[in-house]
């Protein structure tokens, strides 16, 4: 395989594919596609079921997009990351107040970060799940307010980016640092090898 399509706007995912030495091209949604609707949580849905379902839906949409645009055939990679604490899925904050509330909930506690990855290569689909535990230090109201004011939490699951300023909040992780960033390199490498890439 010479390259793949990355169906994600995340610069972190692109950087992690670069790290693996995988050539990739963006395959982003049209304005007519409602990407946010795919991320709606179903009643009583677990975080594991949610992140795997959303990733599969995103991959389905990306494969259709590839066909619709008549682009050269190549594997397509999708991923989705979610944060969960106390049985609640913490998605992207709706506003600054929501971001502050999420960070206050995570302060001084351990939460889980789940990233599902899926690759479509022809008729074959390969999928994997990375689960990590992250413990935050106890944060003051000022720390939370300053971080939210930076704008970094917006658009991020759980209202933080471990590769950014929030890295200073992380007291301990058990799992995959790259998975917490949005694309677990170990699991992704395994999927890509199954799809025919040489790493």
C-alpha atoms as a PDB file:
ATOM      1  CA  UNK A   1       0.000   0.000   0.000  1.00  0.00           C
ATOM      2  CA  UNK A   2       1.319   3.450  -0.886  1.00  0.00           C
ATOM      3  CA  UNK A   3      -1.045   5.728   1.072  1.00  0.00           C
ATOM      4  CA  UNK A   4      -4.336   5.938   2.939  1.00  0.00           C
ATOM      5  CA  UNK A   5      -7.113   8.448   3.396  1.00  0.00           C
ATOM      6  CA  UNK A   6      -7.449   9.989   6.850  1.00  0.00           C
ATOM      7  CA  UNK A   7     -11.075  10.878   7.507  1.00  0.00           C
ATOM      8  CA  UNK A   8     -10.321  13.286  10.341  1.00  0.00           C
ATOM      9  CA  UNK A   9      -9.601  16.997  10.762  1.00  0.00           C
ATOM     10  CA  UNK A  10      -7.314  16.296  13.726  1.00  0.00           C
ATOM     11  CA  UNK A  11      -3.746  17.523  13.177  1.00  0.00           C
ATOM     12  CA  UNK A  12      -2.659  15.186  16.005  1.00  0.00           C
ATOM     13  CA  UNK A  13      -3.883  12.119  14.106  1.00  0.00           C
ATOM     14  CA  UNK A  14      -2.052  13.312  10.994  1.00  0.00           C
ATOM     15  CA  UNK A  15       1.146  13.796  13.041  1.00  0.00           C
ATOM     16  CA  UNK A  16       0.853  10.313  14.557  1.00  0.00           C
ATOM     17  CA  UNK A  17       0.482   8.757  11.089  1.00  0.00           C
ATOM     18  CA  UNK A  18       3.578  10.723  10.038  1.00  0.00           C
ATOM     19  CA  UNK A  19       5.350   9.246  13.055  1.00  0.00           C
ATOM     20  CA  UNK A  20       4.487   5.763  11.768  1.00  0.00           C
ATOM     21  CA  UNK A  21       5.799   6.701   8.325  1.00  0.00           C
ATOM     22  CA  UNK A  22       2.398   6.312   6.652  1.00  0.00           C
ATOM     23  CA  UNK A  23       1.631   8.578   3.694  1.00  0.00           C
ATOM     24  CA  UNK A  24      -1.892   9.947   3.961  1.00  0.00           C
ATOM     25  CA  UNK A  25      -4.332  12.350   2.379  1.00  0.00           C
ATOM     26  CA  UNK A  26      -7.282  14.064   4.096  1.00  0.00           C
ATOM     27  CA  UNK A  27     -10.795  12.877   3.282  1.00  0.00           C
ATOM     28  CA  UNK A  28     -12.923  15.467   5.045  1.00  0.00           C
ATOM     29  CA  UNK A  29     -16.698  15.767   5.235  1.00  0.00           C
ATOM     30  CA  UNK A  30     -18.657  17.970   2.867  1.00  0.00           C
ATOM     31  CA  UNK A  31     -20.589  20.943   4.246  1.00  0.00           C
ATOM     32  CA  UNK A  32     -23.759  18.981   3.522  1.00  0.00           C
ATOM     33  CA  UNK A  33     -22.728  16.147   5.867  1.00  0.00           C
ATOM     34  CA  UNK A  34     -23.862  16.403   9.480  1.00  0.00           C
ATOM     35  CA  UNK A  35     -20.817  15.002  11.247  1.00  0.00           C
ATOM     36  CA  UNK A  36     -22.033  16.156  14.673  1.00  0.00           C
ATOM     37  CA  UNK A  37     -25.225  14.079  14.341  1.00  0.00           C
ATOM     38  CA  UNK A  38     -23.095  10.931  14.199  1.00  0.00           C
ATOM     39  CA  UNK A  39     -21.744  11.724  17.676  1.00  0.00           C
ATOM     40  CA  UNK A  40     -25.114  11.738  19.480  1.00  0.00           C
ATOM     41  CA  UNK A  41     -25.124   9.350  22.451  1.00  0.00           C
ATOM     42  CA  UNK A  42     -27.880   6.738  22.518  1.00  0.00           C
ATOM     43  CA  UNK A  43     -29.892   6.137  25.723  1.00  0.00           C
ATOM     44  CA  UNK A  44     -28.045   3.875  28.200  1.00  0.00           C
ATOM     45  CA  UNK A  45     -25.159   3.447  25.743  1.00  0.00           C
ATOM     46  CA  UNK A  46     -21.817   2.511  27.306  1.00  0.00           C
ATOM     47  CA  UNK A  47     -18.706   4.515  26.436  1.00  0.00           C
ATOM     48  CA  UNK A  48     -17.173   1.452  24.747  1.00  0.00           C
ATOM     49  CA  UNK A  49     -20.238   0.806  22.570  1.00  0.00           C
ATOM     50  CA  UNK A  50     -20.521   4.526  21.823  1.00  0.00           C
ATOM     51  CA  UNK A  51     -16.961   5.112  20.622  1.00  0.00           C
ATOM     52  CA  UNK A  52     -16.951   1.955  18.495  1.00  0.00           C
ATOM     53  CA  UNK A  53     -20.340   2.756  16.951  1.00  0.00           C
ATOM     54  CA  UNK A  54     -19.405   6.365  16.148  1.00  0.00           C
ATOM     55  CA  UNK A  55     -16.115   5.273  14.572  1.00  0.00           C
ATOM     56  CA  UNK A  56     -17.922   2.725  12.387  1.00  0.00           C
ATOM     57  CA  UNK A  57     -20.483   5.339  11.300  1.00  0.00           C
ATOM     58  CA  UNK A  58     -17.727   7.840  10.479  1.00  0.00           C
ATOM     59  CA  UNK A  59     -15.922   5.194   8.442  1.00  0.00           C
ATOM     60  CA  UNK A  60     -19.131   4.286   6.570  1.00  0.00           C
ATOM     61  CA  UNK A  61     -19.622   7.965   5.714  1.00  0.00           C
ATOM     62  CA  UNK A  62     -15.986   8.347   4.613  1.00  0.00           C
ATOM     63  CA  UNK A  63     -16.144   5.301   2.327  1.00  0.00           C
ATOM     64  CA  UNK A  64     -19.283   6.712   0.675  1.00  0.00           C
ATOM     65  CA  UNK A  65     -17.554  10.096   0.343  1.00  0.00           C
ATOM     66  CA  UNK A  66     -14.604   8.437  -1.404  1.00  0.00           C
ATOM     67  CA  UNK A  67     -16.916   6.737  -3.915  1.00  0.00           C
ATOM     68  CA  UNK A  68     -18.985   9.888  -4.454  1.00  0.00           C
ATOM     69  CA  UNK A  69     -15.898  11.954  -5.258  1.00  0.00           C
ATOM     70  CA  UNK A  70     -14.464   9.340  -7.615  1.00  0.00           C
ATOM     71  CA  UNK A  71     -11.067   9.452  -5.912  1.00  0.00           C
ATOM     72  CA  UNK A  72      -8.389   6.781  -6.435  1.00  0.00           C
ATOM     73  CA  UNK A  73      -9.004   3.662  -4.340  1.00  0.00           C
ATOM     74  CA  UNK A  74      -6.997   3.388  -1.111  1.00  0.00           C
ATOM     75  CA  UNK A  75      -7.643   2.314   2.489  1.00  0.00           C
ATOM     76  CA  UNK A  76      -9.563   4.742   4.716  1.00  0.00           C
ATOM     77  CA  UNK A  77      -8.790   5.294   8.402  1.00  0.00           C
ATOM     78  CA  UNK A  78     -11.185   6.717  10.982  1.00  0.00           C
ATOM     79  CA  UNK A  79     -10.905   7.186  14.729  1.00  0.00           C
ATOM     80  CA  UNK A  80     -12.962   8.604  17.562  1.00  0.00           C
ATOM     81  CA  UNK A  81     -11.990   9.444  21.137  1.00  0.00           C
ATOM     82  CA  UNK A  82     -14.226   9.795  24.150  1.00  0.00           C
ATOM     83  CA  UNK A  83     -13.696  10.485  27.838  1.00  0.00           C
ATOM     84  CA  UNK A  84     -15.791   8.829  30.527  1.00  0.00           C
ATOM     85  CA  UNK A  85     -16.047   9.347  34.267  1.00  0.00           C
ATOM     86  CA  UNK A  86     -18.566   8.017  36.746  1.00  0.00           C
ATOM     87  CA  UNK A  87     -20.495   6.254  33.996  1.00  0.00           C
ATOM     88  CA  UNK A  88     -20.962   9.507  32.091  1.00  0.00           C
ATOM     89  CA  UNK A  89     -19.601  10.195  28.611  1.00  0.00           C
ATOM     90  CA  UNK A  90     -17.844  13.554  28.510  1.00  0.00           C
ATOM     91  CA  UNK A  91     -17.922  14.738  24.914  1.00  0.00           C
ATOM     92  CA  UNK A  92     -16.855  18.062  23.474  1.00  0.00           C
ATOM     93  CA  UNK A  93     -17.935  20.949  25.719  1.00  0.00           C
ATOM     94  CA  UNK A  94     -20.879  22.997  24.485  1.00  0.00           C
ATOM     95  CA  UNK A  95     -19.426  26.231  25.887  1.00  0.00           C
ATOM     96  CA  UNK A  96     -16.958  27.604  28.436  1.00  0.00           C
ATOM     97  CA  UNK A  97     -19.247  26.841  31.380  1.00  0.00           C
ATOM     98  CA  UNK A  98     -19.586  23.241  30.234  1.00  0.00           C
ATOM     99  CA  UNK A  99     -15.791  22.972  29.884  1.00  0.00           C
ATOM    100  CA  UNK A 100     -15.284  24.312  33.420  1.00  0.00           C
ATOM    101  CA  UNK A 101     -17.823  21.810  34.788  1.00  0.00           C
ATOM    102  CA  UNK A 102     -16.099  18.896  33.045  1.00  0.00           C
ATOM    103  CA  UNK A 103     -12.665  19.888  34.299  1.00  0.00           C
ATOM    104  CA  UNK A 104     -13.995  20.313  37.840  1.00  0.00           C
ATOM    105  CA  UNK A 105     -15.419  16.789  37.604  1.00  0.00           C
ATOM    106  CA  UNK A 106     -12.055  15.376  36.472  1.00  0.00           C
ATOM    107  CA  UNK A 107     -10.021  17.339  39.056  1.00  0.00           C
ATOM    108  CA  UNK A 108      -8.224  15.037  41.510  1.00  0.00           C
ATOM    109  CA  UNK A 109      -9.821  11.926  40.014  1.00  0.00           C
ATOM    110  CA  UNK A 110      -9.109   9.122  37.551  1.00  0.00           C
ATOM    111  CA  UNK A 111     -11.068   8.880  34.319  1.00  0.00           C
ATOM    112  CA  UNK A 112     -10.962   6.666  31.232  1.00  0.00           C
ATOM    113  CA  UNK A 113     -10.083   7.689  27.685  1.00  0.00           C
ATOM    114  CA  UNK A 114     -11.255   5.393  24.904  1.00  0.00           C
ATOM    115  CA  UNK A 115     -10.123   5.665  21.295  1.00  0.00           C
ATOM    116  CA  UNK A 116     -11.581   3.398  18.631  1.00  0.00           C
ATOM    117  CA  UNK A 117      -9.763   3.035  15.315  1.00  0.00           C
ATOM    118  CA  UNK A 118     -11.072   1.435  12.126  1.00  0.00           C
ATOM    119  CA  UNK A 119      -9.564   0.897   8.679  1.00  0.00           C
ATOM    120  CA  UNK A 120     -11.488  -0.022   5.538  1.00  0.00           C
ATOM    121  CA  UNK A 121      -9.295  -1.729   2.915  1.00  0.00           C
ATOM    122  CA  UNK A 122     -11.415  -2.821  -0.021  1.00  0.00           C
ATOM    123  CA  UNK A 123     -14.142  -5.057   1.382  1.00  0.00           C
ATOM    124  CA  UNK A 124     -12.211  -5.772   4.567  1.00  0.00           C
ATOM    125  CA  UNK A 125     -12.592  -3.769   7.753  1.00  0.00           C
ATOM    126  CA  UNK A 126     -10.195  -3.867  10.689  1.00  0.00           C
ATOM    127  CA  UNK A 127     -10.965  -2.299  14.074  1.00  0.00           C
ATOM    128  CA  UNK A 128      -9.304  -1.861  17.448  1.00  0.00           C
ATOM    129  CA  UNK A 129      -9.968  -0.148  20.772  1.00  0.00           C
ATOM    130  CA  UNK A 130      -7.491   1.561  23.095  1.00  0.00           C
ATOM    131  CA  UNK A 131      -8.491   2.165  26.724  1.00  0.00           C
ATOM    132  CA  UNK A 132      -6.373   4.311  29.043  1.00  0.00           C
ATOM    133  CA  UNK A 133      -6.689   5.550  32.619  1.00  0.00           C
ATOM    134  CA  UNK A 134      -5.764   9.165  33.343  1.00  0.00           C
ATOM    135  CA  UNK A 135      -5.484  10.735  36.805  1.00  0.00           C
ATOM    136  CA  UNK A 136      -5.666  14.498  37.099  1.00  0.00           C
ATOM    137  CA  UNK A 137      -4.057  16.473  39.895  1.00  0.00           C
ATOM    138  CA  UNK A 138      -6.418  18.549  42.007  1.00  0.00           C
ATOM    139  CA  UNK A 139      -7.079  21.753  40.085  1.00  0.00           C
ATOM    140  CA  UNK A 140      -7.926  25.135  41.543  1.00  0.00           C
ATOM    141  CA  UNK A 141     -10.782  27.238  40.174  1.00  0.00           C
ATOM    142  CA  UNK A 142      -8.204  29.664  38.825  1.00  0.00           C
ATOM    143  CA  UNK A 143      -6.321  26.911  36.983  1.00  0.00           C
ATOM    144  CA  UNK A 144      -9.551  25.702  35.414  1.00  0.00           C
ATOM    145  CA  UNK A 145     -10.683  29.220  34.490  1.00  0.00           C
ATOM    146  CA  UNK A 146      -7.303  30.113  32.959  1.00  0.00           C
ATOM    147  CA  UNK A 147      -7.196  26.886  30.959  1.00  0.00           C
ATOM    148  CA  UNK A 148     -10.720  27.366  29.612  1.00  0.00           C
ATOM    149  CA  UNK A 149      -9.883  30.987  28.749  1.00  0.00           C
ATOM    150  CA  UNK A 150      -7.007  29.702  26.590  1.00  0.00           C
ATOM    151  CA  UNK A 151      -9.611  28.154  24.267  1.00  0.00           C
ATOM    152  CA  UNK A 152      -7.813  24.800  24.173  1.00  0.00           C
ATOM    153  CA  UNK A 153     -10.659  22.748  25.737  1.00  0.00           C
ATOM    154  CA  UNK A 154     -13.144  23.604  23.007  1.00  0.00           C
ATOM    155  CA  UNK A 155     -13.671  20.830  20.484  1.00  0.00           C
ATOM    156  CA  UNK A 156     -11.881  18.312  22.734  1.00  0.00           C
ATOM    157  CA  UNK A 157     -13.498  15.276  24.362  1.00  0.00           C
ATOM    158  CA  UNK A 158     -13.466  15.780  28.138  1.00  0.00           C
ATOM    159  CA  UNK A 159     -12.522  19.449  27.597  1.00  0.00           C
ATOM    160  CA  UNK A 160      -8.764  18.920  27.475  1.00  0.00           C
ATOM    161  CA  UNK A 161      -5.841  18.078  25.189  1.00  0.00           C
ATOM    162  CA  UNK A 162      -3.094  16.027  26.828  1.00  0.00           C
ATOM    163  CA  UNK A 163      -0.583  17.185  24.195  1.00  0.00           C
ATOM    164  CA  UNK A 164      -1.273  20.811  25.112  1.00  0.00           C
ATOM    165  CA  UNK A 165      -1.334  22.835  28.332  1.00  0.00           C
ATOM    166  CA  UNK A 166      -3.454  20.197  30.076  1.00  0.00           C
ATOM    167  CA  UNK A 167      -0.417  17.903  30.074  1.00  0.00           C
ATOM    168  CA  UNK A 168       0.552  19.763  33.264  1.00  0.00           C
ATOM    169  CA  UNK A 169      -2.645  18.495  34.953  1.00  0.00           C
ATOM    170  CA  UNK A 170      -1.904  14.804  34.359  1.00  0.00           C
ATOM    171  CA  UNK A 171      -0.461  13.132  37.447  1.00  0.00           C
ATOM    172  CA  UNK A 172      -0.512   9.593  36.034  1.00  0.00           C
ATOM    173  CA  UNK A 173      -1.546   7.622  32.978  1.00  0.00           C
ATOM    174  CA  UNK A 174      -1.936   3.878  32.476  1.00  0.00           C
ATOM    175  CA  UNK A 175      -2.330   2.982  28.828  1.00  0.00           C
ATOM    176  CA  UNK A 176      -1.515   4.729  25.563  1.00  0.00           C
ATOM    177  CA  UNK A 177      -0.387   8.361  25.493  1.00  0.00           C
ATOM    178  CA  UNK A 178      -0.965   8.478  21.727  1.00  0.00           C
ATOM    179  CA  UNK A 179      -4.391   6.890  22.278  1.00  0.00           C
ATOM    180  CA  UNK A 180      -5.283   9.714  24.651  1.00  0.00           C
ATOM    181  CA  UNK A 181      -4.131  12.147  21.945  1.00  0.00           C
ATOM    182  CA  UNK A 182      -6.556  10.526  19.497  1.00  0.00           C
ATOM    183  CA  UNK A 183      -4.758   7.744  17.608  1.00  0.00           C
ATOM    184  CA  UNK A 184      -3.110   4.844  19.487  1.00  0.00           C
ATOM    185  CA  UNK A 185       0.038   4.122  17.483  1.00  0.00           C
ATOM    186  CA  UNK A 186       0.433   0.490  18.595  1.00  0.00           C
ATOM    187  CA  UNK A 187      -3.114  -0.566  17.708  1.00  0.00           C
ATOM    188  CA  UNK A 188      -3.089   1.555  14.540  1.00  0.00           C
ATOM    189  CA  UNK A 189       0.159  -0.039  13.366  1.00  0.00           C
ATOM    190  CA  UNK A 190      -1.333  -3.511  13.867  1.00  0.00           C
ATOM    191  CA  UNK A 191      -4.443  -2.603  11.849  1.00  0.00           C
ATOM    192  CA  UNK A 192      -2.390  -1.093   9.034  1.00  0.00           C
ATOM    193  CA  UNK A 193      -0.206  -4.192   8.823  1.00  0.00           C
ATOM    194  CA  UNK A 194      -3.370  -6.311   8.534  1.00  0.00           C
ATOM    195  CA  UNK A 195      -4.529  -3.967   5.758  1.00  0.00           C
ATOM    196  CA  UNK A 196      -1.298  -4.532   3.806  1.00  0.00           C
ATOM    197  CA  UNK A 197       0.989  -1.672   4.863  1.00  0.00           C
ATOM    198  CA  UNK A 198       4.666  -2.251   5.558  1.00  0.00           C
ATOM    199  CA  UNK A 199       5.853  -0.377   8.655  1.00  0.00           C
END
